Amino acid sequence: MDARLVASFLICIGGIAEAAGPEIPFKEERKLNNLVSELLAVSSISKASQPFTFTSSKEGWIFISATCKGAGTVRVTLDPQSPMETTVIQGGAGANEAMRYLPKGVHTIGVESQGEINVERLSVKAIPELIHCGLGFNPEIKSYGLYDMDFLKPDILPNVTTMIVPNNLQLSQTVIDDWHRRGKRFVAEVGIDSKARTAEDHFKYWTGFYDRTPFLDGIIIDEFIVNRPVAEWVDVMTPERLARMAKEREQYGFYGEALKKIRATDRYKNKTLYAYVGGSGKKLNQEIIGTNFIRSIIDCGYRVALERYLHEMSSEQGSKDALETFINGVADWEAREPGVKKQMVIAFGLFSMPPGGINKQPNVDYHVWMDQQMNLVANHRLLSGIAGLEWWTSVLADEETVRFVGKLYRHYAIEGQTTMLTKDPLFLAHIQNADFQKGTQGWTLNPAEEGSIAAKSFPRYGRIEGRYMGLGRPADPEHIGDTFLWMKRSEKGPNTFSQTIKDLEPGRLYSMKMFSCDYKDLVDPGPKKQDETLKFTGSLILEGVQIDAKRSFAEMYSSNPEPKIPVWITYHWKVFRAKGTTAKLTVSDWPETKGTRESFGQEQIFNFVEIQPYHE
């Protein structure tokens, strides 16, 4: 039967539907937090039910859920009386969900059922754009595996609206069609053509990605820069610097004209464009970008993807200050460009592992830190109205952290929660003096001979390991990661260091991370391929726990971007389940089997011994 006839029939028997008693607890938009508003909630929907209406106060994404019970199938349609009718849900018992992008205005939702099945609850929520970065961005630490559609299926795909992909990614037509059938989008990450000299050059470059890859729904341009005012960090304004600044201002004029031309071209009118905006500026400094560039993005209906990569801080106060700086920065953007928040995607920092990560403090739970940032966006009045969220990038994130983004999105941006998702403290107490910044305090040392174990340091070693402070990448004033434990292998026996792991929750999963490096490779580097460097020689023993061997590994990576001659570092990762409230960690420079004689005399260094809860 034609869907419009079905809808008419349901309207005609509306009296019966009312008698059956669908319950509508509210008729106005109900705000759950800064990110989510419930537009419609209906319970106890019988077979014969009239369509329900809801009003979207703005153009944007909605989340539809139908919780069903019984045997049979349910079909949920959007705007069933319109020629643009869309089936968004066709399913059975349990939770059925869908996301769609809708224009502002009044919309209708229809429900049809076959068999002995009832819709216990139907809900429509306005949600922000939820972006994953991304499909095709596989991890630099290869042991984590591929972040493909199979990996993303449980935690990411149900909780995002938009997938960022490399601009040259090849996808099967089946994958493309299935994603678009769900009403979701593919956005390609692209750059800025350094050879372009005019607005027309930029226009051709950016639209070329649409022409070559027709399945794209948008592009995200990496990146435009807003730094601190030059006067804050430059003592002398040389003629060369002034000329360079003038040239950059001219380019931003061309960028803005290119964006306006893309928007005015019918061929691309249904495409979305995002502009990454990074740099050292916490506020909207228009010194280089001028007063028209951001306004051009807004007027075109495009998105500002504001990069806010908040690295871990060493104290509670430092953490609070970092969050406050973030809030004040977004507030400044809104004050200078009213309405920008409605078209702003906050791009938080996902990159949690080497060769470049902002998970730089081994005594901080990175996932709690992520949770605090999301909680702020969900609740703080100055952050209300944000258009979307993103976490950049899965290339530099472990598999657990990638999946954790989906859990955060579900909690705050779909369910509309206001409380923290995690219940753990921000600062970890399982291991003391994890970076040996206090020498050997808290550790039990067993040297094989006199002088074979010592606490040492090396300038910028934390940076070499890949612990970034932010986009400016300055020297770390706290010298985080520059200290470590040094051991020299002896044929007399193994050197070991150990510590009791405390405050574990029996039965809970945890992860352990550690870095090790050949000391001579650090202090006297020479060009080496991986198979030419001395590998980690030793063992890492956890007693009183159950090791997850499938998830645990050790992998070497090459430091980047410094030093000029890269250093090979070993990244140790173990996942374990606690058996009791304590366990014991012992690190030895002999393997669990007998030591390798060829490498006696090898000097190795160790730091970043981090143990934190692991989220399945």
Coordinates of C-alpha atoms in Angstrom, one line a residue:
M1 CA 0.0 0.0 0.0
D2 CA 1.2 3.5 -0.8
A3 CA 2.8 5.1 2.3
R4 CA 0.6 8.3 2.0
L5 CA -2.5 6.2 1.9
V6 CA -1.3 4.4 5.0
A7 CA -0.7 7.7 6.7
S8 CA -4.2 9.0 5.7
F9 CA -5.7 5.8 7.1
L10 CA -3.9 6.2 10.4
I11 CA -5.1 9.8 10.7
C12 CA -8.7 8.7 10.0
I13 CA -8.6 6.2 12.9
G14 CA -6.9 8.7 15.2
G15 CA -9.7 8.3 17.7
I16 CA -8.9 4.6 18.1
A17 CA -5.2 5.5 18.5
E18 CA -6.1 7.9 21.3
A19 CA -8.2 5.2 23.0
A20 CA -5.2 2.9 22.7
G21 CA -3.4 5.5 24.8
P22 CA -0.1 6.6 23.3
E23 CA 1.5 8.8 25.9
I24 CA 3.2 12.1 25.0
P25 CA 4.8 13.4 28.2
F26 CA 5.7 16.8 26.7
K27 CA 5.0 18.8 23.5
E28 CA 7.8 21.4 23.6
E29 CA 11.5 21.0 23.0
R30 CA 13.1 19.7 26.2
K31 CA 16.8 20.6 26.7
L32 CA 18.8 17.8 28.3
N33 CA 22.2 19.4 28.1
N34 CA 24.1 21.9 25.9
L35 CA 24.3 19.3 23.1
V36 CA 21.0 17.4 23.2
S37 CA 17.3 18.4 23.2
E38 CA 14.5 16.0 23.1
L39 CA 12.0 17.0 20.4
L40 CA 9.5 14.1 20.8
A41 CA 8.9 11.3 23.2
V42 CA 6.0 8.9 22.9
S43 CA 5.3 5.7 24.8
S44 CA 2.9 2.7 24.3
I45 CA 2.3 3.0 20.6
S46 CA -0.2 0.5 19.3
K47 CA -0.5 -0.8 15.8
A48 CA -3.1 1.8 14.8
S49 CA -1.4 5.1 15.6
Q50 CA -1.5 8.5 14.0
P51 CA 1.7 10.2 12.8
F52 CA 3.4 12.4 15.4
T53 CA 4.8 15.8 14.7
F54 CA 7.9 17.5 16.1
T55 CA 9.6 20.8 15.5
S56 CA 13.2 21.3 14.8
S57 CA 14.2 24.8 15.9
K58 CA 17.3 24.7 13.7
E59 CA 18.8 22.9 10.7
G60 CA 20.8 20.0 12.0
W61 CA 21.1 16.4 13.0
I62 CA 18.4 14.3 14.8
F63 CA 18.6 11.0 16.6
I64 CA 15.6 8.7 16.4
S65 CA 15.1 5.7 18.6
A66 CA 12.3 3.1 18.8
T67 CA 12.4 0.6 21.6
C68 CA 10.2 -2.3 20.7
K69 CA 8.9 -5.5 22.4
G70 CA 7.3 -8.6 20.9
A71 CA 7.5 -10.6 17.7
G72 CA 7.2 -8.7 14.4
T73 CA 8.6 -5.7 12.6
V74 CA 8.3 -1.9 13.0
R75 CA 8.8 0.7 10.2
V76 CA 9.4 4.3 11.2
T77 CA 9.2 7.0 8.5
L78 CA 10.1 10.6 8.4
D79 CA 7.6 13.0 6.8
P80 CA 5.3 10.2 5.5
Q81 CA 2.9 12.7 4.0
S82 CA 5.7 14.3 1.9
P83 CA 7.1 13.2 -1.4
M84 CA 10.4 13.1 0.4
E85 CA 9.2 10.3 2.7
T86 CA 12.2 8.4 4.1
T87 CA 12.2 5.0 5.9
V88 CA 14.6 5.6 8.8
I89 CA 14.0 2.4 10.8
Q90 CA 12.9 -1.0 9.8
G91 CA 13.5 -3.5 12.6
G92 CA 12.2 -5.8 15.3
A93 CA 12.4 -6.2 19.1
G94 CA 15.0 -4.2 21.0
A95 CA 16.5 -0.8 20.4
N96 CA 16.3 0.5 16.8
E97 CA 18.1 3.7 16.0
A98 CA 18.7 6.2 13.2
M99 CA 20.3 9.6 12.5
R100 CA 19.3 12.1 9.9
Y101 CA 20.1 15.7 8.9
L102 CA 16.9 17.8 8.7
P103 CA 16.0 21.3 7.8
K104 CA 14.5 23.7 10.3
G105 CA 10.8 23.4 10.8
V106 CA 7.9 21.0 11.5
H107 CA 8.4 17.3 10.7
T108 CA 6.2 14.2 10.9
I109 CA 7.1 10.8 12.0
G110 CA 5.0 7.7 11.2
V111 CA 5.0 4.3 12.8
E112 CA 3.7 1.1 11.2
S113 CA 4.0 -2.4 12.7
Q114 CA 3.4 -5.9 11.6
G115 CA 2.9 -8.9 13.9
E116 CA 2.6 -8.9 17.7
I117 CA 5.0 -6.1 18.4
N118 CA 4.6 -2.8 20.2
V119 CA 6.7 0.3 20.3
E120 CA 7.3 0.9 24.0
R121 CA 9.1 4.2 23.4
L122 CA 9.7 6.5 20.4
S123 CA 12.1 9.4 20.9
V124 CA 13.4 12.1 18.6
K125 CA 16.4 14.2 19.8
A126 CA 18.3 17.1 18.3
I127 CA 22.0 16.2 18.5
P128 CA 25.3 17.9 17.3
E129 CA 27.3 16.6 14.4
L130 CA 29.5 13.8 15.7
I131 CA 32.6 13.3 13.6
H132 CA 35.0 10.5 13.7
C133 CA 38.6 10.9 12.3
G134 CA 38.6 8.5 10.9
L135 CA 38.2 5.6 8.5
G136 CA 41.4 4.9 6.7
F137 CA 43.5 6.6 9.4
N138 CA 45.2 3.5 10.8
P139 CA 47.5 3.7 13.8
E140 CA 51.2 4.4 13.6
I141 CA 51.7 1.7 16.2
K142 CA 50.8 -1.2 13.9
S143 CA 50.2 -3.8 16.6
Y144 CA 46.9 -2.2 17.3
G145 CA 45.6 -3.4 14.0
L146 CA 43.5 -1.8 11.3
Y147 CA 40.8 0.8 12.2
D148 CA 38.5 -0.5 9.5
M149 CA 34.7 -0.8 9.4
D150 CA 34.8 -4.1 11.3
F151 CA 36.8 -2.5 14.1
L152 CA 34.6 0.7 14.1
K153 CA 31.3 -1.2 14.1
P154 CA 30.6 -1.8 17.9
D155 CA 31.6 1.6 19.4
I156 CA 32.0 4.2 16.6
L157 CA 29.6 3.7 13.7
P158 CA 26.4 3.8 15.8
N159 CA 27.5 6.9 17.6
V160 CA 28.7 9.2 14.7
T161 CA 27.0 11.2 11.9
T162 CA 30.1 11.9 9.9
M163 CA 33.3 10.0 8.9
I164 CA 36.5 11.8 8.0
V165 CA 38.5 9.8 5.4
P166 CA 41.8 10.4 3.5
N167 CA 41.0 12.1 0.2
N168 CA 42.4 9.2 -1.8
L169 CA 40.7 6.4 0.1
Q170 CA 39.1 3.8 -2.1
L171 CA 35.8 2.3 -0.7
S172 CA 33.5 -0.3 -2.1
Q173 CA 30.2 0.8 -3.4
T174 CA 28.5 -1.4 -0.8
V175 CA 30.2 0.5 2.0
I176 CA 29.4 3.9 0.4
D177 CA 25.8 3.0 -0.3
D178 CA 25.2 1.6 3.2
W179 CA 26.6 4.7 5.0
H180 CA 24.6 7.0 2.8
R181 CA 21.5 4.9 3.3
R182 CA 21.8 5.6 7.0
G183 CA 21.8 9.3 6.2
K184 CA 25.4 9.8 7.2
R185 CA 28.3 11.6 5.6
F186 CA 31.8 11.1 4.2
V187 CA 34.2 14.0 4.5
A188 CA 37.7 14.0 3.0
E189 CA 40.7 15.6 4.7
V190 CA 42.4 17.9 2.2
G191 CA 45.2 20.5 2.4
I192 CA 45.9 24.0 1.0
D193 CA 47.6 24.1 -2.4
S194 CA 50.9 25.9 -1.7
K195 CA 51.2 26.6 -5.5
A196 CA 47.8 28.4 -5.7
R197 CA 48.1 32.2 -6.2
T198 CA 44.5 33.3 -6.8
A199 CA 41.0 32.6 -5.5
E200 CA 40.3 30.7 -8.7
D201 CA 43.4 28.4 -8.1
H202 CA 42.1 27.5 -4.6
F203 CA 38.5 27.0 -6.0
K204 CA 39.8 24.5 -8.6
Y205 CA 42.0 22.7 -6.1
W206 CA 39.3 22.2 -3.5
T207 CA 36.5 21.3 -5.8
G208 CA 38.8 18.9 -7.7
F209 CA 38.3 16.5 -4.7
Y210 CA 34.6 16.5 -5.3
D211 CA 35.0 15.9 -9.0
R212 CA 37.5 13.0 -8.5
T213 CA 35.6 11.4 -5.6
P214 CA 31.8 11.8 -6.2
F215 CA 30.8 9.9 -3.0
L216 CA 32.2 12.7 -0.8
D217 CA 29.6 14.8 1.1
G218 CA 32.2 17.4 2.1
I219 CA 35.8 18.3 2.6
I220 CA 37.7 19.5 5.7
I221 CA 40.7 21.8 4.9
D222 CA 43.8 21.3 7.0
E223 CA 44.6 24.0 8.1
F224 CA 44.2 27.8 8.7
I225 CA 46.2 29.4 11.4
V226 CA 45.3 31.8 14.2
N227 CA 48.4 32.5 16.3
R228 CA 48.9 34.8 19.3
P229 CA 49.4 38.4 18.3
V230 CA 52.9 38.8 16.9
A231 CA 53.7 41.6 19.3
E232 CA 53.4 39.1 22.2
W233 CA 56.3 36.9 21.0
V234 CA 58.4 39.0 18.5
D235 CA 60.6 41.8 19.8
V236 CA 61.5 43.4 16.5
M237 CA 59.1 43.6 13.5
T238 CA 61.6 43.4 10.6
P239 CA 60.7 44.4 7.1
E240 CA 60.9 40.8 6.0
R241 CA 58.4 39.7 8.7
L242 CA 56.0 42.6 7.8
A243 CA 56.2 41.6 4.1
R244 CA 55.5 38.0 5.0
M245 CA 52.5 39.0 7.1
A246 CA 51.1 41.1 4.3
K247 CA 51.4 38.2 1.9
E248 CA 49.6 35.9 4.4
R249 CA 46.8 38.4 4.7
E250 CA 46.4 38.6 0.9
Q251 CA 46.1 34.8 0.8
Y252 CA 43.3 34.8 3.4
G253 CA 41.4 37.1 1.1
F254 CA 41.8 34.6 -1.7
Y255 CA 40.7 31.7 0.6
G256 CA 37.5 33.6 1.5
E257 CA 36.7 34.4 -2.1
A258 CA 37.3 30.7 -3.1
L259 CA 34.9 29.5 -0.4
K260 CA 32.2 31.9 -1.6
K261 CA 32.6 30.7 -5.1
I262 CA 32.2 27.1 -4.1
R263 CA 29.0 27.9 -2.2
A264 CA 27.6 29.8 -5.2
T265 CA 28.3 26.9 -7.7
D266 CA 25.2 24.7 -8.1
R267 CA 27.3 21.6 -8.6
Y268 CA 28.6 21.9 -5.0
K269 CA 25.6 23.5 -3.2
N270 CA 24.8 20.3 -1.3
K271 CA 28.4 19.8 -0.2
T272 CA 29.6 20.8 3.3
L273 CA 33.0 22.4 3.9
Y274 CA 34.9 22.5 7.2
A275 CA 37.9 24.7 7.9
Y276 CA 40.4 23.5 10.5
V277 CA 41.6 26.5 12.5
G278 CA 44.7 25.8 14.6
G279 CA 47.7 27.8 15.9
S280 CA 49.0 29.1 19.2
G281 CA 46.2 31.6 19.6
K282 CA 43.6 30.8 22.3
K283 CA 41.4 33.6 21.2
L284 CA 40.2 34.9 17.8
N285 CA 43.2 37.0 16.8
Q286 CA 42.4 38.5 13.3
E287 CA 45.8 40.0 12.8
I288 CA 46.6 37.7 9.8
I289 CA 43.2 36.1 8.8
G290 CA 41.5 39.5 8.7
T291 CA 38.0 40.4 9.7
N292 CA 36.3 38.8 6.7
F293 CA 37.6 35.2 6.5
I294 CA 35.6 33.7 9.5
R295 CA 32.5 35.7 8.5
S296 CA 32.8 34.2 5.0
I297 CA 32.7 30.7 6.4
I298 CA 29.7 31.6 8.5
D299 CA 27.8 33.3 5.6
C300 CA 28.5 30.3 3.4
G301 CA 26.9 28.0 6.0
Y302 CA 30.2 26.1 6.3
R303 CA 31.8 25.0 9.6
V304 CA 34.8 26.2 11.6
A305 CA 36.6 23.2 13.0
L306 CA 38.4 24.8 16.0
E307 CA 41.4 22.8 17.0
R308 CA 41.7 22.6 20.8
Y309 CA 44.3 20.1 21.8
L310 CA 44.5 20.1 25.5
H311 CA 47.5 18.1 26.8
E312 CA 47.5 16.6 30.3
M313 CA 48.7 18.9 33.1
S314 CA 50.7 17.9 36.1
S315 CA 48.4 19.3 38.8
E316 CA 44.7 19.8 39.6
Q317 CA 45.1 23.5 39.3
G318 CA 46.9 23.3 36.0
S319 CA 44.1 21.1 34.7
K320 CA 41.4 23.6 35.8
D321 CA 43.4 26.5 34.3
A322 CA 43.6 24.7 30.9
L323 CA 39.9 24.0 30.8
E324 CA 39.2 27.7 31.8
T325 CA 41.5 28.9 29.0
F326 CA 39.6 26.7 26.6
I327 CA 36.2 28.1 27.7
N328 CA 37.4 31.7 27.5
G329 CA 38.8 31.2 24.1
V330 CA 35.6 29.9 22.6
A331 CA 33.7 32.7 24.4
D332 CA 36.1 35.2 22.7
W333 CA 35.3 33.7 19.3
E334 CA 31.6 34.1 19.9
A335 CA 32.0 37.7 21.1
R336 CA 34.0 38.7 18.1
E337 CA 32.0 36.8 15.5
P338 CA 28.4 36.5 16.9
G339 CA 26.8 33.2 15.8
V340 CA 30.0 31.4 15.1
K341 CA 29.3 28.7 17.8
K342 CA 26.3 27.6 15.8
Q343 CA 28.7 26.6 13.0
M344 CA 31.6 25.6 15.1
V345 CA 32.9 22.0 15.5
I346 CA 35.2 21.6 18.5
A347 CA 38.2 19.4 17.4
F348 CA 39.7 18.0 20.6
G349 CA 43.0 16.1 20.7
L350 CA 42.6 12.3 20.4
F351 CA 46.3 11.7 19.7
S352 CA 47.4 9.7 22.7
M353 CA 50.4 7.7 21.7
P354 CA 53.8 8.0 19.9
P355 CA 55.3 9.2 17.7
G356 CA 53.2 12.2 18.7
G357 CA 50.8 12.4 21.6
I358 CA 49.4 14.8 24.2
N359 CA 49.0 11.9 26.7
K360 CA 52.2 13.2 28.3
Q361 CA 51.8 12.6 32.0
P362 CA 52.0 8.9 33.2
N363 CA 50.2 9.9 36.5
V364 CA 47.1 11.2 34.7
D365 CA 44.2 9.1 33.4
Y366 CA 43.9 10.3 29.8
H367 CA 40.3 9.0 29.4
V368 CA 39.2 10.9 32.5
W369 CA 40.9 14.0 31.0
M370 CA 38.9 13.5 27.8
D371 CA 35.7 13.0 29.8
Q372 CA 36.3 16.3 31.6
Q373 CA 36.6 18.2 28.3
M374 CA 33.3 16.6 27.0
N375 CA 31.6 17.3 30.3
L376 CA 32.5 20.9 30.1
V377 CA 31.0 21.2 26.6
A378 CA 27.9 19.5 27.7
N379 CA 27.3 21.8 30.7
H380 CA 29.1 25.1 30.7
R381 CA 26.8 28.0 29.7
L382 CA 29.4 29.7 27.5
L383 CA 29.7 26.5 25.4
S384 CA 26.0 26.1 24.7
G385 CA 25.1 26.0 21.0
I386 CA 28.2 24.2 19.6
A387 CA 27.4 22.6 16.2
G388 CA 29.6 19.6 16.4
L389 CA 32.4 17.6 18.0
E390 CA 35.5 15.8 16.6
W391 CA 38.5 14.1 18.1
W392 CA 41.7 14.3 16.0
T393 CA 43.2 11.8 15.0
S394 CA 43.0 7.9 15.2
V395 CA 46.4 7.7 13.4
L396 CA 48.0 8.6 16.7
A397 CA 45.6 6.9 19.1
D398 CA 45.5 3.4 20.6
E399 CA 42.5 1.2 19.9
E400 CA 41.0 1.8 23.4
T401 CA 41.1 5.5 23.1
V402 CA 39.6 5.5 19.6
R403 CA 36.7 3.3 20.9
F404 CA 36.3 5.6 24.0
V405 CA 35.3 8.5 21.8
G406 CA 32.2 6.5 20.8
K407 CA 31.3 6.0 24.4
L408 CA 31.7 9.7 25.2
Y409 CA 29.5 10.7 22.2
R410 CA 26.8 8.2 23.3
H411 CA 26.9 9.5 26.9
Y412 CA 26.9 13.2 26.3
A413 CA 25.8 13.9 22.7
I414 CA 23.1 11.2 22.2
E415 CA 21.8 10.3 25.7
G416 CA 22.2 14.0 26.8
Q417 CA 23.8 13.2 30.1
T418 CA 25.3 15.9 32.4
T419 CA 27.3 13.8 34.8
M420 CA 30.7 12.3 34.1
L421 CA 30.9 9.1 32.2
T422 CA 34.0 7.9 34.2
K423 CA 34.1 7.5 37.9
D424 CA 37.8 7.3 38.3
P425 CA 40.1 10.2 39.6
L426 CA 42.0 12.3 37.2
F427 CA 45.3 11.5 38.8
L428 CA 46.5 7.9 39.0
A429 CA 48.0 6.4 42.1
H430 CA 48.8 2.9 41.0
I431 CA 52.5 3.6 40.3
Q432 CA 54.6 6.2 42.1
N433 CA 57.4 8.2 40.4
A434 CA 56.5 6.8 37.0
D435 CA 58.9 9.0 35.1
F436 CA 61.8 8.8 37.6
Q437 CA 61.6 12.5 38.0
K438 CA 62.3 11.9 41.7
G439 CA 65.3 9.7 41.0
T440 CA 64.7 6.1 42.2
Q441 CA 62.2 7.0 44.9
G442 CA 59.5 4.4 45.3
W443 CA 61.3 1.8 43.3
T444 CA 63.2 -1.3 44.5
L445 CA 66.5 -1.7 42.6
N446 CA 68.5 -4.9 42.2
P447 CA 71.7 -4.1 40.3
A448 CA 73.7 -7.0 38.9
E449 CA 76.9 -5.2 39.9
E450 CA 77.9 -1.8 41.3
G451 CA 77.1 1.1 39.0
S452 CA 74.8 -0.9 36.6
I453 CA 71.6 1.1 37.5
A454 CA 71.2 4.8 37.9
A455 CA 68.7 7.6 37.4
K456 CA 69.7 9.9 34.5
S457 CA 68.2 12.6 32.2
F458 CA 68.6 13.9 28.7
P459 CA 67.4 17.3 27.4
R460 CA 64.1 17.1 25.5
Y461 CA 63.9 13.3 25.7
G462 CA 60.2 13.6 26.5
R463 CA 59.7 15.4 23.2
I464 CA 61.8 12.8 21.4
E465 CA 59.5 10.1 22.8
G466 CA 56.6 12.1 21.3
R467 CA 55.1 13.9 24.2
Y468 CA 53.8 17.1 22.7
M469 CA 52.7 20.2 24.6
G470 CA 50.7 21.6 21.7
L471 CA 51.0 23.0 18.2
G472 CA 53.9 25.3 19.0
R473 CA 56.0 22.4 20.3
P474 CA 58.2 24.5 22.5
A475 CA 60.6 23.1 25.1
D476 CA 58.7 21.8 28.1
P477 CA 59.2 24.1 31.1
E478 CA 58.6 21.2 33.4
H479 CA 60.9 18.9 31.4
I480 CA 58.3 16.1 31.5
G481 CA 59.8 12.9 30.3
D482 CA 63.4 14.0 30.3
T483 CA 64.2 11.8 33.3
F484 CA 64.6 8.0 33.2
L485 CA 66.2 4.9 34.7
W486 CA 69.4 3.7 33.1
M487 CA 70.6 0.1 33.3
K488 CA 73.7 -1.6 31.8
R489 CA 73.5 -5.3 31.0
S490 CA 75.9 -7.5 32.9
E491 CA 76.9 -11.1 32.3
K492 CA 76.9 -11.5 36.1
G493 CA 73.1 -11.4 36.1
P494 CA 70.0 -9.3 35.4
N495 CA 69.4 -5.7 36.6
T496 CA 65.9 -5.3 37.8
F497 CA 63.6 -2.5 39.1
S498 CA 60.3 -3.2 40.7
Q499 CA 57.3 -1.7 42.5
T500 CA 54.1 -2.8 44.0
I501 CA 51.1 -1.7 42.0
K502 CA 48.4 -0.3 44.4
D503 CA 44.7 0.5 44.5
L504 CA 43.6 -2.0 41.9
E505 CA 40.0 -3.1 41.7
P506 CA 39.8 -7.0 41.6
G507 CA 38.3 -8.3 38.3
R508 CA 38.9 -5.0 36.5
L509 CA 40.9 -4.5 33.3
Y510 CA 43.9 -2.2 33.2
S511 CA 46.5 -1.2 30.7
M512 CA 50.2 -0.7 31.3
K513 CA 52.4 1.4 29.1
M514 CA 56.2 2.0 29.2
F515 CA 58.9 3.4 26.9
S516 CA 62.4 2.0 26.6
C517 CA 65.3 3.0 24.4
D518 CA 68.9 2.0 23.7
Y519 CA 70.9 4.7 25.5
K520 CA 73.7 5.0 23.0
D521 CA 71.2 5.5 20.2
L522 CA 69.9 8.5 22.1
V523 CA 73.2 10.2 23.1
D524 CA 75.2 9.3 20.0
P525 CA 72.7 8.9 17.2
G526 CA 73.5 7.6 13.8
P527 CA 71.3 6.8 10.8
K528 CA 69.8 3.4 11.4
K529 CA 67.1 1.2 10.0
Q530 CA 65.0 -0.6 12.6
D531 CA 66.8 -3.9 12.0
E532 CA 70.2 -2.2 12.5
T533 CA 69.5 -0.9 16.0
L534 CA 69.8 -2.8 19.3
K535 CA 66.3 -3.9 20.3
F536 CA 64.9 -4.1 23.8
T537 CA 66.6 -6.9 25.7
G538 CA 64.8 -7.9 28.8
S539 CA 61.4 -8.8 30.2
L540 CA 58.4 -7.1 31.8
I541 CA 56.8 -9.2 34.5
L542 CA 53.4 -8.6 36.1
E543 CA 52.7 -10.8 39.1
G544 CA 49.2 -11.2 40.6
V545 CA 47.3 -10.4 37.4
Q546 CA 45.9 -12.2 34.4
I547 CA 47.6 -10.9 31.2
D548 CA 45.6 -10.5 28.1
A549 CA 48.2 -11.9 25.6
K550 CA 46.2 -11.0 22.5
R551 CA 46.1 -7.3 23.4
S552 CA 49.6 -7.0 24.7
F553 CA 52.8 -6.3 22.7
A554 CA 56.1 -4.4 22.4
E555 CA 56.7 -2.4 19.2
M556 CA 59.5 -0.1 18.0
Y557 CA 58.9 3.3 16.5
S558 CA 61.1 6.0 15.1
S559 CA 61.0 9.4 16.8
N560 CA 59.5 12.3 14.9
P561 CA 60.0 15.2 14.3
E562 CA 63.1 15.3 16.5
P563 CA 66.0 14.8 16.6
K564 CA 67.2 15.3 13.0
I565 CA 68.6 11.8 13.2
P566 CA 65.6 9.8 14.6
V567 CA 65.9 7.6 17.6
W568 CA 64.3 4.1 17.8
I569 CA 62.1 3.7 20.9
T570 CA 60.2 0.6 22.1
Y571 CA 56.6 1.1 23.1
H572 CA 55.5 -1.5 25.6
W573 CA 51.7 -2.2 26.0
K574 CA 50.1 -4.8 28.2
V575 CA 46.5 -5.3 29.2
F576 CA 45.7 -7.3 32.3
R577 CA 42.9 -8.1 34.7
A578 CA 43.6 -7.5 38.4
K579 CA 43.2 -10.5 40.7
G580 CA 43.5 -8.4 43.9
T581 CA 44.0 -4.9 45.1
T582 CA 47.8 -5.1 44.5
A583 CA 50.2 -6.6 42.0
K584 CA 53.9 -6.5 41.4
L585 CA 55.7 -5.0 38.4
T586 CA 59.3 -6.1 37.7
V587 CA 61.4 -4.9 34.7
S588 CA 64.6 -6.8 33.9
D589 CA 67.3 -6.4 31.3
W590 CA 67.5 -10.1 30.9
P591 CA 64.8 -12.0 29.0
E592 CA 62.7 -14.5 31.1
T593 CA 64.9 -17.2 29.5
K594 CA 68.7 -16.9 29.7
G595 CA 70.3 -13.6 28.7
T596 CA 71.6 -12.9 25.2
R597 CA 75.4 -12.9 25.5
E598 CA 75.9 -10.7 22.4
S599 CA 74.3 -7.7 24.0
F600 CA 76.1 -7.7 27.3
G601 CA 77.2 -4.2 27.9
Q602 CA 74.0 -2.7 26.3
E603 CA 72.7 0.4 28.0
Q604 CA 68.9 0.8 28.1
I605 CA 66.7 3.5 29.6
F606 CA 63.1 3.3 30.8
N607 CA 60.3 5.7 31.8
F608 CA 56.6 6.5 31.4
V609 CA 55.4 3.6 33.5
E610 CA 51.6 4.2 33.3
I611 CA 48.9 2.0 34.7
Q612 CA 45.3 3.1 34.2
P613 CA 41.8 1.5 33.9
Y614 CA 41.2 -0.1 30.5
H615 CA 37.7 0.4 28.9
E616 CA 36.4 -2.7 27.1

